[in-house]
């Protein structure tokens, strides 16, 4: 006779495997989406062993199918009066915890698989923040690089002319992601307001401060990442002081991760863009970096005009060969593969924490975990951005405006709480020290219980 424990275990594993097999069959071509699902499913085995009711209510098959995928044509005119066409998306994945919430990405690689992986991860990230926000993502294959300000404005207006009918402060609240910052959110909001004829500030977050935007939202993802790592380090009696840090990317998340890491006494020696990376053994000059990226919108290679002793290398992946104590991938998905992870480990990396979404592939994650590297997964480590978006929603609906310090302190508290929840869930389910399992479980359980409460729908 087999013991009930063995029975329950095999039932959970069999159930999870069967849902994943079906998903692979249905969406064989959506490799990023399947990757994101696989990472979560591996973590959930102990949860389903303890909660057979999740199997009875078929929670997994329900949670991997988006509530709806909206996709539309975006037609706009460039500066030469040529008519241009792009594809727009909004994936409204799950609104059990709150209104759909998640960023908009403008990048030529955007497709349905990337939108689905981002929206799927957003469900559990948003649940971890402890704030009432569900999971969504959107964007377009529009390439903002080389476009004039007027072209960006016309594109954003055309995009919102399609999107407006599907969003609202209590329905779905988009924000920024790759290629979308305060300028784009401003144009999107302007068009929404023009169509709706009403000031519904809470329909978008990441607006400019002074016009409904929250102070500290711009800084929040990068700062939050560093606050999260600070918690990881404190647990092993360490700190950022005098640590060598490598940060990939040089966009919104990277810049403010660098700022806060430097503030805590770290030396950030490298950063990158999609063309190449800068290694500055003196420490990255943040004022110069902001001038290049935020003011001029230039390539990172122009850093050499200010600091000729720094080294520029063409191609972005080589950045992981620079020895460091702490690596913060803040550019894009799958930027760290198994080989890059092994190089980082051989060079003595102690902590890796993800500012970008899914920057490490599964092989890389396993390398880090198996070699005792402290690993902060994206869902937990980069949740500060969306958490502060939820604080912006709170300010908008309360017709209030909080100081920078007030928002920053709340952000800091939320990052601590995410760390504690993730660590505790890992311990409770027998995976002490594994924040991947911990954050996936902590994020998932709340969503699953909400789905049970709301009945079959
Ligand atoms: P930005 O557009 O501000 O910056 C993106 C940076 O990453 C740029 O340096 C860009 O280089 C680089 N990059 C983008 N795509 C690629 C690519 N395919 N290969 C190499 N480098 C690339 O975006 P964010 O800083 O906002 O976003 C960075 C990451 O953080 C993304 O994964 C995003 O999903 C995630 N994130 C963002 C949040 C936010 O609040 N903004 C919140 C949580 C996560 P280049 O200029 O050459 O394209
Ligand atoms: O990936 C993310 O969490 C974001 N791009 C931020 C989303 C948001 O709604 O602020």
XYZ file of C-alpha atoms and ligand atoms in Angstrom:
515
model
C 0.000 0.000 0.000
C 1.413 3.374 -0.842
C 1.372 6.049 1.850
C -1.055 8.968 1.492
C 1.936 11.321 1.365
C 3.375 9.575 -1.683
C -0.083 9.516 -3.273
C -0.629 13.238 -2.690
C 2.814 14.037 -4.029
C 2.410 12.055 -7.198
C -1.038 13.566 -7.750
C 0.374 17.108 -7.477
C 3.309 16.386 -9.761
C 1.110 14.568 -12.280
C -1.376 17.424 -12.326
C 1.302 20.093 -12.821
C 3.025 18.055 -15.546
C -0.232 17.489 -17.412
C -1.152 21.198 -17.407
C 2.329 22.079 -18.648
C 2.244 19.413 -21.392
C -1.059 20.791 -22.664
C 0.318 24.333 -22.586
C 3.419 23.288 -24.550
C 1.173 21.676 -27.136
C -1.135 24.694 -27.452
C 1.553 27.382 -27.427
C 4.602 25.540 -28.780
C 5.912 28.663 -30.499
C 5.650 30.939 -27.408
C 9.029 30.139 -25.903
C 9.326 33.079 -23.470
C 5.840 32.419 -22.127
C 6.545 28.703 -21.633
C 9.846 29.560 -19.919
C 8.127 31.872 -17.423
C 5.434 29.271 -16.715
C 7.957 26.452 -16.258
C 9.925 28.446 -13.682
C 6.800 28.998 -11.601
C 5.433 25.467 -12.012
C 8.658 23.913 -10.675
C 8.249 26.005 -7.517
C 4.611 25.075 -7.006
C 4.919 21.316 -6.488
C 5.054 21.586 -2.664
C 2.069 23.971 -2.695
C -0.119 21.550 -4.639
C 0.978 18.730 -2.352
C -0.450 20.691 0.591
C -3.499 22.096 -1.236
C -5.370 19.383 -3.157
C -8.318 21.813 -3.408
C -6.279 23.790 -5.962
C -6.221 20.652 -8.118
C -9.959 20.037 -7.687
C -10.689 23.586 -8.822
C -8.201 23.297 -11.695
C -6.475 26.518 -10.606
C -3.400 25.986 -12.786
C -5.219 25.586 -16.110
C -7.194 28.719 -15.254
C -4.234 30.848 -14.148
C -2.149 30.197 -17.292
C -4.880 31.384 -19.693
C -5.116 35.200 -19.875
C -8.569 36.654 -19.174
C -8.232 38.309 -22.580
C -5.655 39.353 -25.148
C -6.470 42.555 -26.952
C -4.521 43.224 -30.121
C -4.961 46.037 -32.585
C -3.484 47.893 -35.542
C -1.697 51.164 -34.800
C -1.487 53.476 -37.808
C 0.489 56.704 -37.654
C 2.326 59.121 -39.920
C 6.084 59.670 -39.789
C 7.823 63.014 -40.352
C 7.997 62.379 -44.098
C 4.200 61.822 -44.165
C 4.626 58.104 -44.846
C 1.901 55.987 -43.268
C 3.355 53.465 -40.809
C 1.675 50.414 -39.300
C 2.484 48.596 -36.050
C 0.852 45.907 -33.940
C -0.422 46.893 -30.475
C -1.181 44.532 -27.564
C -2.709 44.468 -24.117
C -2.742 41.156 -22.264
C -5.162 41.336 -19.321
C -4.042 38.220 -17.507
C -5.664 38.120 -14.075
C -7.601 40.654 -11.964
C -8.295 38.665 -8.823
C -6.138 40.847 -6.551
C -7.078 44.200 -8.145
C -7.502 46.018 -11.481
C -5.183 44.778 -14.238
C -1.823 46.523 -13.828
C 1.453 46.438 -15.725
C 3.680 48.325 -18.099
C 3.723 49.029 -21.834
C 6.818 48.020 -23.814
C 7.802 49.639 -27.106
C 10.493 47.511 -28.738
C 10.799 45.863 -32.180
C 11.000 42.386 -30.570
C 7.530 42.655 -28.967
C 5.253 39.737 -29.845
C 2.465 37.762 -28.177
C 4.853 35.403 -26.371
C 6.796 38.261 -24.787
C 3.600 40.084 -23.825
C 2.211 36.905 -22.220
C 5.359 36.092 -20.250
C 5.530 39.629 -18.886
C 1.831 39.754 -18.010
C 1.951 36.299 -16.399
C 4.888 37.219 -14.155
C 3.201 40.511 -13.326
C 0.291 38.653 -11.643
C 2.540 37.173 -8.963
C 4.859 40.186 -8.667
C 1.885 42.457 -8.076
C 0.418 40.029 -5.560
C 3.731 40.083 -3.647
C 3.586 43.874 -3.240
C 0.606 43.416 -0.898
C -1.267 46.144 -2.803
C -4.546 45.668 -4.717
C -3.291 45.211 -8.281
C -3.837 42.409 -10.815
C -1.534 41.408 -13.674
C -1.293 42.764 -17.245
C 1.198 43.940 -19.847
C 1.047 45.623 -23.208
C 3.023 47.354 -25.862
C 3.926 47.342 -29.508
C 6.621 46.295 -31.967
C 7.156 50.018 -32.666
C 10.873 50.913 -32.454
C 11.360 54.266 -30.696
C 15.049 54.410 -31.655
C 15.807 57.216 -34.080
C 12.230 58.558 -33.987
C 11.622 62.288 -33.553
C 9.666 63.653 -30.625
C 6.709 64.353 -32.940
C 6.764 60.797 -34.253
C 6.752 59.417 -30.701
C 3.789 61.678 -29.897
C 1.806 60.629 -32.975
C 2.487 56.970 -32.314
C 1.388 57.278 -28.662
C -1.788 59.101 -29.712
C -2.621 56.430 -32.290
C -1.892 53.655 -29.785
C -4.167 55.198 -27.139
C -6.934 55.796 -29.685
C -7.229 51.993 -29.828
C -6.369 51.168 -26.208
C -8.609 53.662 -24.387
C -11.779 51.564 -24.611
C -10.196 48.686 -22.674
C -8.628 50.566 -19.744
C -9.710 52.745 -16.805
C -8.705 53.537 -13.205
C -10.735 50.566 -11.890
C -10.278 48.350 -14.952
C -6.701 48.303 -16.208
C -3.884 50.737 -15.435
C -0.879 50.707 -17.792
C 2.540 52.276 -17.026
C 6.071 52.274 -18.472
C 8.473 49.499 -19.418
C 11.229 49.317 -22.055
C 10.915 52.329 -24.364
C 8.168 53.970 -22.304
C 8.981 56.661 -19.722
C 7.455 59.892 -18.476
C 7.352 61.499 -21.937
C 5.414 58.622 -23.533
C 3.038 58.321 -20.552
C 2.356 62.070 -20.900
C 1.368 61.705 -24.568
C -0.722 58.610 -23.824
C -2.533 60.355 -20.981
C -3.124 63.501 -23.064
C -4.857 61.420 -25.724
C -6.891 59.412 -23.199
C -8.115 62.636 -21.606
C -8.995 64.127 -24.986
C -11.092 61.100 -25.947
C -12.773 60.613 -22.556
C -13.253 64.308 -21.834
C -12.382 63.727 -18.179
C -9.417 63.836 -15.849
C -9.104 60.206 -14.820
C -5.529 60.468 -13.561
C -5.528 56.938 -12.143
C -5.793 55.381 -15.612
C -2.001 55.457 -16.133
C 0.935 55.575 -13.738
C 4.428 56.924 -14.247
C 3.025 60.348 -15.125
C 5.321 63.316 -14.591
C 5.287 64.671 -11.032
C 3.213 67.848 -10.828
C 0.638 66.496 -13.329
C -0.664 63.549 -11.336
C 2.562 61.554 -11.237
C 4.055 60.288 -8.006
C 7.393 61.531 -6.800
C 9.928 58.667 -6.652
C 8.121 56.539 -9.294
C 10.964 57.166 -11.761
C 13.526 56.017 -9.189
C 11.400 53.248 -7.694
C 12.392 50.104 -9.612
C 16.137 50.741 -9.311
C 15.965 51.935 -5.705
C 13.664 49.049 -4.797
C 16.082 46.548 -6.322
C 18.914 47.900 -4.194
C 16.721 47.939 -1.049
C 15.921 44.275 -1.732
C 19.605 43.375 -2.135
C 20.383 45.287 1.056
C 18.018 42.900 2.889
C 19.714 39.877 1.301
C 23.132 41.207 2.332
C 22.073 42.095 5.880
C 20.969 38.498 6.404
C 24.582 37.384 5.898
C 26.043 40.325 7.833
C 27.186 42.105 4.700
C 26.438 45.454 3.048
C 26.967 47.330 -0.224
C 29.931 49.201 1.233
C 33.011 48.832 -1.039
C 31.405 46.054 -3.103
C 32.123 45.947 -6.839
C 28.872 45.998 -8.786
C 28.103 45.344 -12.469
C 24.777 46.624 -13.815
C 23.551 45.761 -17.318
C 21.461 48.261 -19.263
C 21.537 52.022 -18.858
C 17.834 52.819 -18.934
C 15.401 53.746 -16.213
C 15.959 50.721 -13.969
C 19.758 50.606 -14.396
C 20.347 54.323 -13.752
C 18.474 54.385 -10.442
C 19.921 51.056 -9.298
C 23.368 52.575 -9.883
C 22.376 55.748 -8.030
C 21.195 53.908 -4.911
C 24.045 51.357 -4.920
C 26.536 54.238 -5.046
C 24.624 55.969 -2.268
C 25.133 52.829 -0.136
C 28.900 52.950 -0.785
C 29.248 50.430 -3.626
C 31.526 50.919 -6.611
C 29.599 50.327 -9.849
C 32.220 49.506 -12.479
C 30.157 48.694 -15.581
C 26.916 49.281 -17.457
C 25.694 48.718 -21.016
C 23.199 49.286 -23.793
C 22.205 46.996 -26.652
C 25.323 47.988 -28.606
C 28.042 47.431 -26.012
C 29.311 48.005 -22.490
C 31.488 50.427 -20.547
C 33.983 49.305 -17.939
C 35.200 52.144 -15.745
C 37.510 50.881 -12.964
C 37.206 54.332 -11.313
C 33.460 53.763 -10.915
C 30.705 54.822 -13.350
C 30.194 58.601 -13.368
C 26.433 58.824 -12.821
C 26.146 62.495 -13.769
C 27.686 61.700 -17.150
C 25.513 58.598 -17.566
C 22.346 60.624 -16.938
C 23.490 63.297 -19.382
C 24.129 60.683 -22.082
C 20.953 58.672 -21.556
C 18.320 60.953 -20.014
C 19.231 64.263 -21.690
C 20.798 63.312 -25.022
C 19.383 59.838 -25.689
C 22.848 58.793 -26.899
C 24.735 55.502 -27.057
C 26.751 54.360 -24.025
C 29.917 54.428 -26.156
C 29.903 58.254 -25.906
C 30.911 57.842 -22.229
C 34.477 57.740 -23.601
C 34.149 61.397 -24.665
C 33.925 62.281 -20.960
C 36.172 59.542 -19.507
C 38.757 58.452 -22.083
C 40.386 56.043 -19.613
C 37.238 53.894 -19.439
C 37.004 50.873 -21.745
C 34.187 50.350 -24.257
C 33.543 46.897 -25.714
C 31.192 46.286 -28.620
C 28.414 43.701 -27.923
C 26.442 43.657 -24.673
C 26.826 40.064 -23.395
C 30.528 40.330 -22.515
C 29.604 42.513 -19.535
C 29.212 39.331 -17.437
C 32.925 38.558 -17.827
C 33.809 41.548 -15.624
C 34.632 40.293 -12.091
C 32.221 41.630 -9.482
C 30.707 40.901 -6.060
C 27.181 41.845 -7.089
C 25.569 41.557 -10.555
C 22.337 43.417 -11.303
C 20.895 42.550 -14.738
C 18.657 45.520 -15.623
C 18.266 45.336 -19.426
C 16.036 42.585 -20.804
C 14.964 38.912 -20.774
C 17.453 36.064 -21.164
C 20.545 38.247 -20.963
C 22.260 35.753 -18.601
C 22.523 32.188 -19.904
C 24.257 29.182 -18.297
C 27.625 30.147 -19.683
C 27.417 33.764 -18.473
C 26.334 32.461 -15.052
C 29.327 30.105 -14.872
C 31.662 32.978 -15.800
C 30.186 35.192 -13.070
C 30.542 32.363 -10.533
C 34.138 31.580 -11.580
C 34.938 35.273 -11.072
C 33.550 35.187 -7.525
C 30.073 36.779 -7.761
C 28.271 36.617 -4.384
C 24.878 38.142 -5.194
C 22.782 38.309 -8.371
C 19.498 40.220 -8.283
C 17.203 40.843 -11.237
C 16.099 44.388 -12.092
C 14.922 43.280 -15.540
C 12.122 40.749 -16.081
C 13.399 37.163 -16.549
C 16.988 38.230 -17.355
C 18.396 34.858 -16.216
C 17.337 31.707 -18.032
C 16.522 28.533 -16.083
C 19.985 27.072 -16.529
C 21.581 30.251 -15.168
C 19.230 30.320 -12.157
C 20.134 26.717 -11.335
C 23.853 27.500 -11.614
C 23.491 30.365 -9.131
C 21.384 28.357 -6.677
C 23.649 25.292 -6.876
C 26.776 27.362 -6.250
C 25.509 29.222 -3.190
C 25.144 32.575 -4.952
C 22.468 34.685 -3.229
C 19.830 35.069 -5.927
C 17.068 37.721 -5.943
C 14.452 36.801 -8.583
C 12.778 39.496 -10.691
C 9.266 39.025 -9.344
C 10.460 40.021 -5.900
C 13.512 42.180 -6.584
C 12.046 44.516 -9.237
C 8.561 44.852 -7.719
C 9.363 48.336 -6.377
C 8.349 49.975 -9.655
C 4.860 48.568 -9.820
C 4.445 48.947 -6.044
C 5.121 52.664 -6.397
C 2.706 52.731 -9.330
C 0.086 51.431 -6.898
C 1.081 54.245 -4.519
C 0.527 56.661 -7.414
C -2.959 55.174 -7.914
C -3.651 55.709 -4.196
C -2.562 59.356 -4.426
C -4.679 59.891 -7.550
C -7.847 58.419 -6.085
C -7.301 60.275 -2.806
C -6.585 63.493 -4.773
C -3.404 63.715 -2.753
C 0.280 64.319 -3.398
C 2.916 62.775 -1.137
C 6.491 63.985 -0.602
C 9.461 62.153 -2.123
C 10.502 60.881 1.300
C 7.040 59.608 2.129
C 6.872 57.557 -1.074
C 10.482 56.387 -0.748
C 9.911 55.227 2.834
C 6.794 53.307 1.810
C 8.757 51.733 -1.074
C 11.537 50.729 1.311
C 9.009 49.108 3.661
C 7.353 47.229 0.789
C 10.708 45.823 -0.426
C 11.514 44.634 3.104
C 8.127 42.983 3.350
C 8.546 41.240 -0.026
C 11.898 39.911 1.127
C 10.474 38.637 4.427
C 7.441 37.010 2.726
C 9.590 35.292 0.091
C 12.113 34.054 2.631
C 9.379 32.762 4.936
C 7.445 30.974 2.180
C 10.670 29.227 1.097
C 11.255 28.073 4.690
C 7.618 27.025 5.227
C 7.661 24.807 2.155
C 11.067 23.231 2.831
C 13.268 25.315 0.518
C 15.024 27.624 2.983
C 17.237 30.185 1.261
C 15.636 29.712 -2.180
C 13.972 33.042 -2.969
C 12.842 31.823 -6.410
C 10.632 29.175 -4.843
C 9.690 31.512 -1.969
C 8.574 34.452 -4.096
C 6.715 32.245 -6.573
C 4.823 30.540 -3.761
C 4.068 33.699 -1.776
C 2.797 35.451 -4.916
C 0.813 32.460 -6.139
C -0.997 31.400 -2.957
C -2.767 34.737 -2.593
C -3.965 34.629 -6.201
C -5.067 30.991 -5.926
C -7.037 31.664 -2.733
C -8.679 34.680 -4.360
C -9.709 32.515 -7.303
C -11.214 29.931 -4.932
C -13.134 32.676 -3.124
C -14.572 34.077 -6.328
C -15.886 30.725 -7.524
C -15.740 29.286 -11.015
C -15.260 32.142 -13.483
P 14.561 51.378 -20.691
O 13.959 51.427 -22.036
O 14.622 52.612 -19.878
O 16.044 50.798 -20.772
C 16.303 49.530 -21.285
C 17.796 49.286 -21.275
O 18.043 47.921 -21.610
C 18.535 50.127 -22.304
O 19.839 50.359 -21.857
C 18.513 49.212 -23.527
O 19.543 49.462 -24.452
C 18.704 47.853 -22.881
N 18.054 46.825 -23.710
C 16.742 46.746 -24.038
N 16.520 45.702 -24.846
C 17.694 45.112 -25.012
C 18.112 43.982 -25.740
N 17.242 43.241 -26.464
N 19.420 43.635 -25.668
C 20.285 44.372 -24.940
N 19.946 45.466 -24.233
C 18.681 45.832 -24.280
O 13.755 50.215 -19.908
P 13.673 49.949 -18.348
O 14.944 50.333 -17.676
O 12.399 50.507 -17.874
O 13.503 48.344 -18.327
C 14.611 47.468 -18.197
C 14.116 46.117 -17.708
O 13.488 46.282 -16.429
C 13.068 45.426 -18.577
O 13.246 44.027 -18.487
C 11.754 45.802 -17.909
O 10.744 44.875 -18.207
C 12.180 45.731 -16.457
N 11.354 46.470 -15.499
C 11.067 47.793 -15.668
C 10.326 48.467 -14.730
C 10.059 49.925 -14.825
O 9.457 50.471 -13.890
N 10.478 50.617 -15.867
C 9.763 47.769 -13.554
C 10.195 46.399 -13.420
C 10.938 45.780 -14.383
P 19.184 50.262 -25.826
O 18.946 51.671 -25.420
O 20.392 50.077 -26.657
O 17.970 49.590 -26.400
O 7.612 45.111 -15.100
C 7.090 45.966 -14.359
O 6.786 45.712 -13.194
C 6.846 47.303 -14.909
N 7.190 47.560 -16.062
C 6.147 48.348 -14.084
C 4.651 48.193 -14.220
C 3.834 49.265 -13.552
O 2.612 49.165 -13.698
O 4.367 50.180 -12.911
